[in-house]
Coordinates of C-alpha atoms in Angstrom, one line a residue:
M15 CA -41.3 10.3 -4.5
S16 CA -40.8 14.0 -3.6
P17 CA -38.2 16.0 -5.6
L18 CA -36.3 16.9 -2.4
I19 CA -35.9 13.1 -1.5
L20 CA -34.9 12.3 -5.1
N21 CA -32.3 15.1 -5.3
L22 CA -30.9 13.9 -1.9
L23 CA -30.8 10.3 -3.2
I24 CA -28.9 11.5 -6.3
L25 CA -26.6 13.7 -4.3
C26 CA -25.6 10.8 -1.8
S27 CA -25.3 8.2 -4.5
T28 CA -22.9 10.5 -6.6
S29 CA -20.9 11.3 -3.5
L30 CA -20.7 7.7 -2.6
F31 CA -19.8 6.6 -5.9
H32 CA -17.0 9.2 -6.2
V33 CA -15.5 8.1 -2.9
I34 CA -15.9 4.5 -3.7
S35 CA -14.5 4.3 -7.0
S36 CA -12.2 7.2 -7.4
T37 CA -9.6 6.1 -9.8
S38 CA -8.8 9.5 -11.5
T39 CA -6.6 10.4 -8.5
D40 CA -3.3 8.6 -8.1
I41 CA -3.2 6.5 -4.9
H42 CA 0.2 8.2 -4.2
D43 CA -1.4 11.4 -3.9
L44 CA -4.1 9.9 -1.6
L45 CA -1.5 8.5 1.0
P46 CA -0.3 12.0 2.4
E47 CA -4.0 12.7 3.4
Y48 CA -3.8 9.8 5.7
G49 CA -0.4 10.8 7.2
F50 CA 1.6 8.4 5.0
P51 CA 4.3 9.2 2.5
K52 CA 3.8 8.5 -1.1
G53 CA 6.4 5.7 -1.5
L54 CA 4.6 3.1 0.2
I55 CA 3.2 1.7 -3.0
P56 CA 5.2 1.1 -6.0
N57 CA 5.0 3.0 -9.3
N58 CA 3.1 0.4 -11.1
A59 CA -0.5 1.0 -9.3
I60 CA -3.0 1.5 -12.0
S61 CA -6.0 2.0 -10.1
Y62 CA -7.7 1.9 -6.5
T63 CA -11.0 2.0 -4.8
I64 CA -11.6 3.1 -1.2
S65 CA -15.0 2.8 0.5
T66 CA -16.4 5.4 3.2
D67 CA -15.3 3.0 6.0
G68 CA -11.8 2.9 4.7
F69 CA -11.4 -0.5 3.0
F70 CA -9.4 -0.2 -0.1
T71 CA -8.3 -2.3 -3.0
I72 CA -5.3 -1.3 -5.1
Q73 CA -4.6 -2.9 -8.5
L74 CA -1.0 -3.1 -9.7
D75 CA -0.3 -3.9 -13.4
S76 CA 1.9 -6.9 -12.5
P77 CA 3.3 -8.4 -9.3
C78 CA 6.7 -6.9 -8.6
Y79 CA 9.5 -6.6 -6.0
V80 CA 10.8 -3.3 -4.4
H81 CA 13.9 -2.8 -2.5
F82 CA 13.6 -0.3 0.3
S83 CA 16.7 1.2 1.8
D84 CA 18.8 -1.3 0.0
Q85 CA 18.3 -3.8 2.6
Y86 CA 14.5 -4.7 2.8
L87 CA 13.0 -6.6 -0.2
V88 CA 9.2 -6.5 -0.4
Y89 CA 7.0 -8.4 -2.8
F90 CA 3.7 -6.9 -4.1
H91 CA 0.9 -9.0 -5.5
T92 CA -1.2 -7.5 -8.3
R93 CA -4.0 -6.8 -5.8
L94 CA -3.4 -5.2 -2.4
T95 CA -6.3 -4.9 0.1
G96 CA -6.7 -3.5 3.6
K97 CA -8.5 -1.0 5.8
L98 CA -7.0 2.6 5.9
S99 CA -7.5 5.2 8.5
Y100 CA -5.3 8.3 9.3
G101 CA -1.8 7.0 10.4
S102 CA -2.7 3.4 10.2
V103 CA -3.4 0.5 7.8
T104 CA -4.7 -2.7 9.0
R105 CA -6.1 -6.0 7.5
V106 CA -3.4 -5.8 4.8
S107 CA -3.1 -8.5 2.2
G108 CA -1.0 -8.7 -1.0
I109 CA 2.2 -7.6 0.5
Q110 CA 5.2 -9.8 1.7
A111 CA 8.6 -8.8 3.2
Q112 CA 11.6 -10.9 3.1
I113 CA 13.0 -11.7 6.6
L114 CA 16.0 -14.0 6.3
F115 CA 14.7 -16.8 4.0
L116 CA 11.0 -16.3 5.1
W117 CA 8.4 -14.3 3.3
P118 CA 5.8 -13.4 5.9
S119 CA 2.8 -11.3 5.0
V120 CA 2.8 -7.6 6.0
T121 CA -0.5 -7.2 8.0
G122 CA -0.3 -3.6 9.1
I123 CA 1.5 -0.2 9.0
K124 CA 1.4 2.5 11.5
V125 CA 2.9 6.0 11.4
H126 CA 4.8 7.3 14.5
K127 CA 4.7 11.0 13.7
D128 CA 6.5 11.9 16.8
S129 CA 9.5 9.9 15.9
G130 CA 9.1 10.1 12.0
M131 CA 9.0 6.3 11.9
L132 CA 6.8 3.8 10.2
E133 CA 6.2 0.6 11.9
F134 CA 5.4 -2.5 9.7
F135 CA 3.7 -5.5 11.2
A136 CA 4.1 -9.0 10.0
G137 CA 2.2 -11.2 12.3
A138 CA 3.7 -10.9 15.8
L139 CA 6.9 -9.3 14.4
S140 CA 7.3 -5.5 13.7
Q141 CA 9.9 -3.3 12.2
K142 CA 10.2 0.5 12.5
L143 CA 11.9 2.3 9.6
P144 CA 12.4 6.0 9.0
A145 CA 9.5 7.5 7.1
E146 CA 11.7 9.6 5.1
E147 CA 13.0 6.4 3.2
F148 CA 9.5 6.2 1.6
V149 CA 9.1 9.8 0.4
N150 CA 9.8 8.9 -3.2
V151 CA 7.6 6.5 -5.2
P152 CA 9.6 3.4 -5.8
G153 CA 10.1 1.6 -9.1
C154 CA 9.4 -2.1 -9.1
S155 CA 10.9 -5.2 -10.8
P156 CA 9.4 -8.4 -12.0
K157 CA 12.5 -10.2 -10.4
A158 CA 14.4 -9.5 -7.2
C159 CA 18.0 -8.9 -7.2
Q160 CA 19.4 -8.8 -3.8
G161 CA 22.4 -6.8 -2.9
G162 CA 22.8 -5.4 -6.4
S163 CA 22.8 -7.1 -9.9
T164 CA 24.6 -10.3 -9.6
A165 CA 22.9 -13.2 -11.3
T166 CA 23.6 -15.5 -8.4
N167 CA 21.4 -13.7 -6.0
L168 CA 18.3 -13.7 -8.3
V169 CA 15.0 -14.8 -6.6
D170 CA 12.2 -15.4 -8.8
R171 CA 8.7 -15.6 -7.2
V172 CA 6.6 -14.9 -10.3

């Protein structure tokens, strides 16, 4: 094999490996590069991988709940997957949002830059929320307390 071809193979494989298994950069720092605010993923993300075609896996250290804007309760599994492109996440798995007494899976997220909104999809349903509500990286909890800290509202999915 010629040295030129060998060097190109090494360069390509090194670049591909960096893109696919980049765990040194925090996922929260990557999200703005795709037009999303940092606060879409809770603070317990420990690693992620993303392929050159946008398919990703995010590993959390434990499943958890997050309250967004004090009215939306979201459950994150330990493994989140999907396909990320600028302004859009599709094929999402590992995230569920509470709607009344149901827990449908979030299947996609779209950025609407012109209106400053994020649109969340759960099957045929969608909900738009202001992107500014996702600026800060949220903390997460192993249990979900709705509407504050009353023990009677405790929901335990773990």
